[in-house]
mmCIF file of C-alpha atoms and ligand atoms in Angstrom:
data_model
loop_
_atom_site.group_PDB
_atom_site.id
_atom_site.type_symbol
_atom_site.label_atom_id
_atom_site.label_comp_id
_atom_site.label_asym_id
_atom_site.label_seq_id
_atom_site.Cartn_x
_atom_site.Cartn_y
_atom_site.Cartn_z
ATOM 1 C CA UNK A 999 3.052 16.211 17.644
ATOM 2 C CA UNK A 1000 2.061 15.266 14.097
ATOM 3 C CA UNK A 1001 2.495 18.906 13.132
ATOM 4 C CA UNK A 1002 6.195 18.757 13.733
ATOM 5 C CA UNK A 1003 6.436 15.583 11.986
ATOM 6 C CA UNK A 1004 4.376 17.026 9.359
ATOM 7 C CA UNK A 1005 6.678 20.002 9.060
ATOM 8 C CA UNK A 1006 9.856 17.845 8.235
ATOM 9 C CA UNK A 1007 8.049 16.288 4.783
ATOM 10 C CA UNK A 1008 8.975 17.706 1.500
ATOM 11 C CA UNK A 1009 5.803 17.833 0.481
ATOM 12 C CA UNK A 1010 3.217 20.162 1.305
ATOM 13 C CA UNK A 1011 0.412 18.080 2.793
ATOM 14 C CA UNK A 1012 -0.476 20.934 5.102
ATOM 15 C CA UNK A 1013 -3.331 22.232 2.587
ATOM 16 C CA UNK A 1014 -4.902 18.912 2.509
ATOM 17 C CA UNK A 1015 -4.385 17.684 6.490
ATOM 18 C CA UNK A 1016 -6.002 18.519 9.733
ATOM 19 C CA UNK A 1017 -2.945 17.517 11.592
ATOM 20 C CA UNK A 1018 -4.168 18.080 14.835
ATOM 21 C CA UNK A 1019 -7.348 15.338 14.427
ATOM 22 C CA UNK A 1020 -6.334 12.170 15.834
ATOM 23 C CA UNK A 1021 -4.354 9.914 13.943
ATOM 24 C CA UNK A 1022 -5.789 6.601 12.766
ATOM 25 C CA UNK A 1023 -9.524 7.086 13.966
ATOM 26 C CA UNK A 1024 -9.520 3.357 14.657
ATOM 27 C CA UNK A 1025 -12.751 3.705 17.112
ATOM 28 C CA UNK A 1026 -11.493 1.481 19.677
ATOM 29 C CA UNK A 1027 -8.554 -0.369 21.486
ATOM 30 C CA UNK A 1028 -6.518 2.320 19.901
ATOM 31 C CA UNK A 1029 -3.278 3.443 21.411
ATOM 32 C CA UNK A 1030 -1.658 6.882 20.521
ATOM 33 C CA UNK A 1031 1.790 6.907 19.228
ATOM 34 C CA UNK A 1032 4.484 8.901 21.791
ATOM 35 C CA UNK A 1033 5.716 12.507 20.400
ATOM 36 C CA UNK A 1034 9.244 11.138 19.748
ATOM 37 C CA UNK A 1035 8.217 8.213 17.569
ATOM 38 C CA UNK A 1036 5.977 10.022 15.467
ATOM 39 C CA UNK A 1037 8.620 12.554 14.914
ATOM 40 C CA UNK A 1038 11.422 9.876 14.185
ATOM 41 C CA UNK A 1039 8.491 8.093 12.038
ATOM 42 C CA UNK A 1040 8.065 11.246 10.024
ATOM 43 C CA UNK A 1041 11.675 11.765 9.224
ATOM 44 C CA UNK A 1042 12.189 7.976 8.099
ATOM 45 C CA UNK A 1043 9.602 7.991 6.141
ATOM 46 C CA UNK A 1044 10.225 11.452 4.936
ATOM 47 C CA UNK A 1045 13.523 10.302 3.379
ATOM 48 C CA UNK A 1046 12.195 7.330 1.690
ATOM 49 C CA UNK A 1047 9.136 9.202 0.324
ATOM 50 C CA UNK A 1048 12.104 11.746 -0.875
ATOM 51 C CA UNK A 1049 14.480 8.664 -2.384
ATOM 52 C CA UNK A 1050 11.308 7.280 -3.821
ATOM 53 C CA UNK A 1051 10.216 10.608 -5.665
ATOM 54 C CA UNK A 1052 14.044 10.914 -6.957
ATOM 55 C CA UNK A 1053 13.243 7.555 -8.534
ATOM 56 C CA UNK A 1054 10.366 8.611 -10.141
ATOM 57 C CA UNK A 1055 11.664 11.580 -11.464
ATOM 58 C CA UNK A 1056 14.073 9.506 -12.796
ATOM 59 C CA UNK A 1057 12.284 6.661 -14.578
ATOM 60 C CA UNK A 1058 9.976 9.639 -16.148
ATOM 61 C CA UNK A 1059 12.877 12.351 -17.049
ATOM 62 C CA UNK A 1060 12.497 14.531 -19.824
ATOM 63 C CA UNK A 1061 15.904 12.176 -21.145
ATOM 64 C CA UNK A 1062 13.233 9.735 -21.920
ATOM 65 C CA UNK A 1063 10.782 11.539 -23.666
ATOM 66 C CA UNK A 1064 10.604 11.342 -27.511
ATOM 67 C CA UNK A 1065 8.479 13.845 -28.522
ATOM 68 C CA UNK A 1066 6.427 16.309 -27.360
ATOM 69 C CA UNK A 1067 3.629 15.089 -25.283
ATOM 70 C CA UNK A 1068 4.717 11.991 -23.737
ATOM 71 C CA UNK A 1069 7.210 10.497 -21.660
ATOM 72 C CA UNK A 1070 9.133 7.339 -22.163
ATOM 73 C CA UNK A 1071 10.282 5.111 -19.092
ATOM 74 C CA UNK A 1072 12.211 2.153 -19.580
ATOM 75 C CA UNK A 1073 11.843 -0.822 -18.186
ATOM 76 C CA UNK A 1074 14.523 -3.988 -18.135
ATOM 77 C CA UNK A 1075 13.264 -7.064 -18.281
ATOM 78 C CA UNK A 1076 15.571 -9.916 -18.267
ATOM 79 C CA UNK A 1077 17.452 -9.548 -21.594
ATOM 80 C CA UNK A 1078 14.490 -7.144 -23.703
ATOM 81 C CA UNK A 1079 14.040 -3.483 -23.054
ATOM 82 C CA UNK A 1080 10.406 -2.134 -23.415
ATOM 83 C CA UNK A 1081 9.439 1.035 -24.023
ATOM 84 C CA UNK A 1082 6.385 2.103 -22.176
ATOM 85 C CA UNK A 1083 5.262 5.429 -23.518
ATOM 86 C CA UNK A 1084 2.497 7.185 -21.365
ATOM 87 C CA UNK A 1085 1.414 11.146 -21.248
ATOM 88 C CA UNK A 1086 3.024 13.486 -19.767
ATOM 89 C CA UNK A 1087 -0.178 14.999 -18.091
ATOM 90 C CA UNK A 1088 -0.369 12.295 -16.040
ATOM 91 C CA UNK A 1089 2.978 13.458 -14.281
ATOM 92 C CA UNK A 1090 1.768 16.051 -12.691
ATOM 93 C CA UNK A 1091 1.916 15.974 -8.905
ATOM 94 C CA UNK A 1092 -1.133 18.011 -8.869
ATOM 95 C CA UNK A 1093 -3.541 15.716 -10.117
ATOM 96 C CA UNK A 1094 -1.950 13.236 -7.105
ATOM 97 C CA UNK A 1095 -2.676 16.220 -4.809
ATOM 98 C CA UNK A 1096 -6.048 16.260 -5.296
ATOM 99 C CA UNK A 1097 -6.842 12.557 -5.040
ATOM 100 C CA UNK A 1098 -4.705 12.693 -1.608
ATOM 101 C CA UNK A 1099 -6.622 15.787 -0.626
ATOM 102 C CA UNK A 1100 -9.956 13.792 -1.246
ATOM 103 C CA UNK A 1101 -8.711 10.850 0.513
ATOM 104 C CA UNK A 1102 -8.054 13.413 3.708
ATOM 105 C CA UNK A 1103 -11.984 14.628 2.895
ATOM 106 C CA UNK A 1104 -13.085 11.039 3.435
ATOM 107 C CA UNK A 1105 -11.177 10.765 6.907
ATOM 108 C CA UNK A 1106 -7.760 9.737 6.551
ATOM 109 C CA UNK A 1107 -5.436 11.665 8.508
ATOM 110 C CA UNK A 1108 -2.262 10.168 8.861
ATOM 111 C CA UNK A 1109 0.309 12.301 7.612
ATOM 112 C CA UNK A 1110 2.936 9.481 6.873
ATOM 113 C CA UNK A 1111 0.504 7.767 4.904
ATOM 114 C CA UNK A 1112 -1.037 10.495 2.693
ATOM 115 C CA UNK A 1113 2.814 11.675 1.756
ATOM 116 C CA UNK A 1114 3.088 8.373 0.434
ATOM 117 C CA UNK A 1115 0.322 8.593 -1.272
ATOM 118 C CA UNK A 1116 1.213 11.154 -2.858
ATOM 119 C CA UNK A 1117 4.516 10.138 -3.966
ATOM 120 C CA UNK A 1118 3.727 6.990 -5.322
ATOM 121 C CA UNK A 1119 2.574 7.627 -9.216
ATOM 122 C CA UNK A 1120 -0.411 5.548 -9.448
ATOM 123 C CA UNK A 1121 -0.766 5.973 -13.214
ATOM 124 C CA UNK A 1122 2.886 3.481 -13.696
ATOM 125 C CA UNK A 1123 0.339 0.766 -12.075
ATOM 126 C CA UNK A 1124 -2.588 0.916 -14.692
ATOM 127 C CA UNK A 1125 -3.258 0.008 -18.121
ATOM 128 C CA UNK A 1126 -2.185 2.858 -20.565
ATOM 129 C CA UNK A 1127 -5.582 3.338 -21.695
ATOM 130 C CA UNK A 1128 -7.217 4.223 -18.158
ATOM 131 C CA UNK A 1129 -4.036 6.173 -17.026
ATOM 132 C CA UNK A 1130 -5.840 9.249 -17.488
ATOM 133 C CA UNK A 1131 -8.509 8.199 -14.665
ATOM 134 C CA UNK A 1132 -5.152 7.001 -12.387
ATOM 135 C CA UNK A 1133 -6.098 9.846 -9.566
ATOM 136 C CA UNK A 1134 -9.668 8.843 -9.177
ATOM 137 C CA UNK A 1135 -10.503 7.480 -6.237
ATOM 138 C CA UNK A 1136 -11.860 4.474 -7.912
ATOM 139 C CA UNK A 1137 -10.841 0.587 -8.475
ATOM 140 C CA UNK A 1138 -9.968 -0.932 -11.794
ATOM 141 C CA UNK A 1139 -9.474 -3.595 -14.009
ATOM 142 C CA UNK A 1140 -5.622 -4.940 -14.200
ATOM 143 C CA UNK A 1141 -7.151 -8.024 -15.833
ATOM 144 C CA UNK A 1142 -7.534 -11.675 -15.036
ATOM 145 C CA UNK A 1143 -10.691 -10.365 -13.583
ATOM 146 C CA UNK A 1144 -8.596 -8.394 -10.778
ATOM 147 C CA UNK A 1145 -8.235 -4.620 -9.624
ATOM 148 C CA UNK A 1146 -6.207 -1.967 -8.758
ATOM 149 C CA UNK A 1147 -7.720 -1.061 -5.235
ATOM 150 C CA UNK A 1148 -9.584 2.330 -5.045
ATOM 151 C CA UNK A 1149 -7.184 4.999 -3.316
ATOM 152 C CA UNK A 1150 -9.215 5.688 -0.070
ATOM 153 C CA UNK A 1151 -8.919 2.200 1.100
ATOM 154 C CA UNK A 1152 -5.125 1.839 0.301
ATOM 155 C CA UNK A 1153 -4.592 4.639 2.781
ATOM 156 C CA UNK A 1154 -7.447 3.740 5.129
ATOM 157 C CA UNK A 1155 -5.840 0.201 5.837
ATOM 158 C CA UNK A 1156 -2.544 1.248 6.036
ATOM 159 C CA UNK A 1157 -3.081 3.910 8.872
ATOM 160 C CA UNK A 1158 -4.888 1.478 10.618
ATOM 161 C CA UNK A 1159 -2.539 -1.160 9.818
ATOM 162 C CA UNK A 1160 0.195 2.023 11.480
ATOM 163 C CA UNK A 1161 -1.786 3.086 14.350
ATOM 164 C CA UNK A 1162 -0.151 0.539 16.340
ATOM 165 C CA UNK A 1163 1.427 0.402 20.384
ATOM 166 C CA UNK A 1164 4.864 0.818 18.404
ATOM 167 C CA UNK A 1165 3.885 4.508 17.475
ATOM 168 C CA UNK A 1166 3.328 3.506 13.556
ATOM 169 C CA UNK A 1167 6.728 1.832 13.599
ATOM 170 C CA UNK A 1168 6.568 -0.957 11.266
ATOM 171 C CA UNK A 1169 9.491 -3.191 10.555
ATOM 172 C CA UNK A 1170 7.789 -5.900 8.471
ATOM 173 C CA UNK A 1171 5.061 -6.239 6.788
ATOM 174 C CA UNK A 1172 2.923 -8.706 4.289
ATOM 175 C CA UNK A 1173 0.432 -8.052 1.586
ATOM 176 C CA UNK A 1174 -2.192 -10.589 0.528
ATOM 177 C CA UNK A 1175 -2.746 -9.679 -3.376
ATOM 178 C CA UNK A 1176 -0.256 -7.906 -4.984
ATOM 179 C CA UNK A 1177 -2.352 -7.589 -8.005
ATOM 180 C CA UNK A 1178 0.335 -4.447 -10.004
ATOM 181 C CA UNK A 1179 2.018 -3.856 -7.027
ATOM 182 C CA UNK A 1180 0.204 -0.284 -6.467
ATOM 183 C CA UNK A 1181 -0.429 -1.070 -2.770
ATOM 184 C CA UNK A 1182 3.317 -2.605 -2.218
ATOM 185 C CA UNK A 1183 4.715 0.537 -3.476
ATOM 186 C CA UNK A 1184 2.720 2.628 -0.916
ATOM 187 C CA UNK A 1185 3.495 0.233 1.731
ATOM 188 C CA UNK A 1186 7.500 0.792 0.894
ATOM 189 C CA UNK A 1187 7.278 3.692 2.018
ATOM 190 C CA UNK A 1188 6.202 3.120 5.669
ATOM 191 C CA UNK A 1189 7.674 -0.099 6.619
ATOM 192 C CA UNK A 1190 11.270 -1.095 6.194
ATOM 193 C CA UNK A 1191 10.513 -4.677 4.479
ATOM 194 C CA UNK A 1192 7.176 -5.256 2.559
ATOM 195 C CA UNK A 1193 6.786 -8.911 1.378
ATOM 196 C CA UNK A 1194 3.946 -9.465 -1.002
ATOM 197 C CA UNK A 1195 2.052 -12.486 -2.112
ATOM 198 C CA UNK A 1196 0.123 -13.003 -5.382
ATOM 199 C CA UNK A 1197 -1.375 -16.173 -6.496
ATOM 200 C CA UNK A 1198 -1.411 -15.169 -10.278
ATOM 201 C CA UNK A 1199 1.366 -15.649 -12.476
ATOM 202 C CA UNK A 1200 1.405 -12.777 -14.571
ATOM 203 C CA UNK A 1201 -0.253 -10.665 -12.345
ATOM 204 C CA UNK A 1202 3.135 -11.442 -10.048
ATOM 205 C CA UNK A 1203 5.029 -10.423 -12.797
ATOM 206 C CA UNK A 1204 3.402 -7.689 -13.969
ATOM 207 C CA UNK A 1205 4.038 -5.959 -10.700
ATOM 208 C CA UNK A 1206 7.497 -6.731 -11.152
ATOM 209 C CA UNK A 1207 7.650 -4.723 -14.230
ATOM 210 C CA UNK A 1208 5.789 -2.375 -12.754
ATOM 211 C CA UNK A 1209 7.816 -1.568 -9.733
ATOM 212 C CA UNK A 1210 11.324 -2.019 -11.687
ATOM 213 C CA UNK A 1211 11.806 1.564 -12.945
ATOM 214 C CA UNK A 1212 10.505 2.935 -9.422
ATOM 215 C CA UNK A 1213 13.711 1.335 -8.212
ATOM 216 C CA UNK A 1214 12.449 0.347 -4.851
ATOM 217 C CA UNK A 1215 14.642 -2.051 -2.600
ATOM 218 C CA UNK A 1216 12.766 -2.646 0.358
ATOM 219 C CA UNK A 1217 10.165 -4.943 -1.631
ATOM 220 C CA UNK A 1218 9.906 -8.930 -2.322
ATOM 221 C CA UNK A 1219 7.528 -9.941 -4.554
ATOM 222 C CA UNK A 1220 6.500 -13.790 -4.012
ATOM 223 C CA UNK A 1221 4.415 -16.212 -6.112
ATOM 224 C CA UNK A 1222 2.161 -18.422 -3.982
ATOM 225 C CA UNK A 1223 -1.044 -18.999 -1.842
ATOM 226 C CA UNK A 1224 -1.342 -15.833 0.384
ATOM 227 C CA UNK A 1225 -3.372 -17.862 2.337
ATOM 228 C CA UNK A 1226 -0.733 -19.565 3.762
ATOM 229 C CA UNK A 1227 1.408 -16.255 4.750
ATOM 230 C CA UNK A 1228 5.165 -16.645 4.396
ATOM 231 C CA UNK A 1229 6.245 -18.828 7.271
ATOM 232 C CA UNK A 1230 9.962 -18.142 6.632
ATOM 233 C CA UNK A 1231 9.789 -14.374 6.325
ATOM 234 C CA UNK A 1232 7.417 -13.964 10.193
ATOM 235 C CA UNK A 1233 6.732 -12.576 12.341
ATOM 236 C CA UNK A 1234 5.275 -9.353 10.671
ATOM 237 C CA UNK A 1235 4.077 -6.203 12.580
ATOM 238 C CA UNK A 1236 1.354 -5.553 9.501
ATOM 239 C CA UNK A 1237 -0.555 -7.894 7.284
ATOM 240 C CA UNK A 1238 -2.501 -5.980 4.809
ATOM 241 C CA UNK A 1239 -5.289 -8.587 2.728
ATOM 242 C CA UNK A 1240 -5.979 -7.147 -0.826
ATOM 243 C CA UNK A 1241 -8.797 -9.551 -1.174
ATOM 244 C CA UNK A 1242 -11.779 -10.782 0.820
ATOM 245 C CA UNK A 1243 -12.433 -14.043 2.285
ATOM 246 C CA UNK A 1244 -15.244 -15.530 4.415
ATOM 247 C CA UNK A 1245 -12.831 -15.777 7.208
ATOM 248 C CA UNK A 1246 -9.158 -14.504 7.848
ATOM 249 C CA UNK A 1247 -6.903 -17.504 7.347
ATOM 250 C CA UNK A 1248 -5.828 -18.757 10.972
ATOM 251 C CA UNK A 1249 -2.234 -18.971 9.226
ATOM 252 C CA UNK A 1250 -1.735 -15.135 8.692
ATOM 253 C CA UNK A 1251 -2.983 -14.534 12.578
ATOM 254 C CA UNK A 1252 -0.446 -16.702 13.781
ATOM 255 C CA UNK A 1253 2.306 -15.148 11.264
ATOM 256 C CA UNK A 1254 1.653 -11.860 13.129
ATOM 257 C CA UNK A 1255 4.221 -10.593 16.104
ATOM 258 C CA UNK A 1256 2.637 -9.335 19.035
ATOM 259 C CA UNK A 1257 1.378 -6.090 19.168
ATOM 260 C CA UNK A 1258 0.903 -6.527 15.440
ATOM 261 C CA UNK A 1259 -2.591 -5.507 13.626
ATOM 262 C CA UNK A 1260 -3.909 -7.417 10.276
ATOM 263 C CA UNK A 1261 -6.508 -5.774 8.221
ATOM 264 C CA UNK A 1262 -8.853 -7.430 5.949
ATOM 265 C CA UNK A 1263 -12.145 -7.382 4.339
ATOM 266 C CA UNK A 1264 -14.255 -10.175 5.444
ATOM 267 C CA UNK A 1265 -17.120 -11.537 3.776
ATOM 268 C CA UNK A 1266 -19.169 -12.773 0.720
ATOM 269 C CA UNK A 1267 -21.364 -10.105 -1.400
ATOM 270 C CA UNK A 1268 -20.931 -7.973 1.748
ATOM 271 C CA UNK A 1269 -17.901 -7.030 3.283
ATOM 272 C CA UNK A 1270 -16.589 -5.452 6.077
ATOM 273 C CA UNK A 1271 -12.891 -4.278 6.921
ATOM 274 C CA UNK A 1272 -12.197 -6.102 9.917
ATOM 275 C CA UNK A 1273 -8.892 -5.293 12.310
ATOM 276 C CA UNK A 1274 -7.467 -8.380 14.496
ATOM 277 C CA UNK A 1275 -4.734 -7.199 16.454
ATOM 278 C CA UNK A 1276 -1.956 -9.595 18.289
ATOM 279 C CA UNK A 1277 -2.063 -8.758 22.466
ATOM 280 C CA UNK A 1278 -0.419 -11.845 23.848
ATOM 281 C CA UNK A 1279 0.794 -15.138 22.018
ATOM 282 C CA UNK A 1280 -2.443 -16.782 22.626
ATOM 283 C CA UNK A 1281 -4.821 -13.701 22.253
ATOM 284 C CA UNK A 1282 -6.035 -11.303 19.281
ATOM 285 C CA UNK A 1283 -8.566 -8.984 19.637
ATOM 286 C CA UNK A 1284 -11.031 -8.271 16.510
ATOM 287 C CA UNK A 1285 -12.646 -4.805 15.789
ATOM 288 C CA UNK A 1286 -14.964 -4.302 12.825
ATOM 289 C CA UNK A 1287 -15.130 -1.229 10.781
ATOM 290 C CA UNK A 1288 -16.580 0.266 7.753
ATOM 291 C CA UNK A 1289 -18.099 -1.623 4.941
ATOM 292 C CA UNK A 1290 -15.940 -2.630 2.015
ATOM 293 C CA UNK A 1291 -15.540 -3.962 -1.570
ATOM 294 C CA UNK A 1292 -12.768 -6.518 -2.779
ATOM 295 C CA UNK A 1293 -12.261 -9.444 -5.172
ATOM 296 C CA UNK A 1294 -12.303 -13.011 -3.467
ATOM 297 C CA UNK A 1295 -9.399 -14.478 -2.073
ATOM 298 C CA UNK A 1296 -8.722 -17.655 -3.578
ATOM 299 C CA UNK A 1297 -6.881 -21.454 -2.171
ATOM 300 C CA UNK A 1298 -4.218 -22.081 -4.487
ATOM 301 C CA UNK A 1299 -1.535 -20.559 -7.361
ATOM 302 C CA UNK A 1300 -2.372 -20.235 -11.082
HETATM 303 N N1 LIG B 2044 -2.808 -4.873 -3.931
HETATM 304 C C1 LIG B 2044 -3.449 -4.568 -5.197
HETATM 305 C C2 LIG B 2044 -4.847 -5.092 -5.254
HETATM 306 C C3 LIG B 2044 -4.907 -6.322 -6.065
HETATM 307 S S1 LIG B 2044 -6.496 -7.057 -6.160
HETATM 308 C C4 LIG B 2044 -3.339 -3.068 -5.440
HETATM 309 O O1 LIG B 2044 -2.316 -2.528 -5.126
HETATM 310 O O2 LIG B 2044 -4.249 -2.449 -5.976
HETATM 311 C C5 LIG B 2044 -6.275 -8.432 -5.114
HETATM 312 C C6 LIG B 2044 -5.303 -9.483 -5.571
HETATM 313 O O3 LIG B 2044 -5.366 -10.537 -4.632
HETATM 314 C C7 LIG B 2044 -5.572 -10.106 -6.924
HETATM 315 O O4 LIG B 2044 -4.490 -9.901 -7.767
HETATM 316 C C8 LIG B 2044 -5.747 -11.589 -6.604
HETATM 317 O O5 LIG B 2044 -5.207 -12.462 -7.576
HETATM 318 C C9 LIG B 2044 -4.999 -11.704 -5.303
HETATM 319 N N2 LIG B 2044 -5.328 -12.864 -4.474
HETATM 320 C C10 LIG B 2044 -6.536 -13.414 -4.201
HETATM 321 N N3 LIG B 2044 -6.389 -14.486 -3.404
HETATM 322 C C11 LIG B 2044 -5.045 -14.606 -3.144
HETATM 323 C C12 LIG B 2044 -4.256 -15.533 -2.412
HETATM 324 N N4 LIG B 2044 -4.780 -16.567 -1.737
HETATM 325 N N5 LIG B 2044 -2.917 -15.346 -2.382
HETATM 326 C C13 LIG B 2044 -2.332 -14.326 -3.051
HETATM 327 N N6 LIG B 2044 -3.022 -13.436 -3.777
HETATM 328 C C14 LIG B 2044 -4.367 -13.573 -3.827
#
């Protein structure tokens, strides 16, 4: 069923996926998603993975370059233009290849999720001066002592965040820690509405500025307390947390429709990605997974 899903991308993931392993590899209370979802699933998301990559090519088009080398992409902001210059090497969508085909290596296997993977150009998300390290599968700084998450775990919590009774069908989802607004961008491309919550000013706008020349319309950034959720935006059928607490906040659980999964990292100095997954109004069941490594989520804005 994936196959013919598969089939329908633009991209060739076929190298890189074993399409007929099991989808999410959640190890339990899993439910498989029916043929004709996962079919429909892969052509939505195969046209916003395509609309997205037009974007791209767009914001990084040899218009914009100004000499040999590198490539200019503008960015608006309010009233000043900046001119962000990074190298062209960088562009390359085989570079993004290989990072998705280690992140298939390492276990993930949904097809929706590596595509948007690979269309989402981590290296617009990082500091100019680690760019060149963008497709590592490694976190890094995006200062005010936070991170860009490391590749594999993006992709990990997102097909378990997809492997859902609705067949990966996601209408709305949240994000704890938008940090640059690497993980948001991914997300856009396999939900219809992504809300995301950062608690740090310029972080919160730095993802802005980030995400502006990708041209993506199905995000909202917000400035707040994560821990609190967004009230007026739920219920969501995902919540993604980008950072770790001791507990999950009772708040997000309760912002979550039924049938809907959250994934977080729980934990001090060691962590573990934990699953909690809406069955009834009154009832969420939890499943633990692998271990994990995130910055603290913290009360409060700054
Ligand atoms: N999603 C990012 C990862 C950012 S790191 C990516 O795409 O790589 C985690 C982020 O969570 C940090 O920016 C941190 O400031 C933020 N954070 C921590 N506690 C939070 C809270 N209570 N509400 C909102 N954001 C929070």
């Amino acid at each position: 069923m994936k196959k013919e899903g598969a089939a329908r991308f633009p991209l060739t993931l076929s190298s890189v996926v074993d399409v007929k392993a099991k989808s999410a590899g959640v190890r339990s209370n899993v439910k498989v998603a029916t043929p004709q979802t996962a079919t429909r699933n892969a052509v939505q998301d195969s046209v916003r993975v395509a609309s997205l990559k037009q974007a791209i090519s767009q914001a990084s088009s040899p218009n914009n370059a100004n000499k040999a080398g590198t490539v200019k992409s503008t960015v608006m902001s309010n009233s000043t233009k900046h001119i962000d210059e990074r190298p062209t090497p960088l562009v390359s969508e085989g570079v993004r290849k290989a990072m998705v085909a280690r992140i298939a290596q390492l276990g993930v296997r949904d097809v929706s999720v590596l595509a948007a993977m690979e269309a989402v150009p981590r290296h617009l998300f990082m500091e100019p001066g680690l760019a060149s390290q963008a497709y590592t599968d490694s976190a890094f700084p995006i200062g005010h002592h936070q991170t860009i998450s490391q590749p594999y775990i993006v992709a990990r919590m997102i097909e378990i965040m997809r492997d859902n009774k609705q067949g990966g069908v996601l209408q709305r989802v949240l994000e704890i820690g938008t940090g640059c607004g690497y993980q948001a961008a991914v997300l856009s491309l396999v939900a219809k509405e992504v809300y995301s919550i950062e608690r740090i000013k310029p972080l919160h706008e730095l993802a802005r500025v980030n995400l502006r020349p990708l041209r993506v319309a199905n995000i909202r950034l917000h400035y707040g307390d994560g821990m609190l959720g967004l009230p007026q935006a739920a219920p969501f059928d995902g919540i993604i947390l980008a950072a770790a607490g001791l507990e999950v906040p009772p708040a997000l659980l309760e912002q979550l429709s039924i049938g809907g999964r959250l994934v977080a990292p729980v934990g001090g100095r060691h962590q573990v990605l934990q699953l909690f997954e809406r069955v009834s109004k009154y009832d969420w069941t939890s499943t633990t997974l692998e271990d994990c490594q995130f910055v603290p989520l913290r009360a409060g804005t700054i």
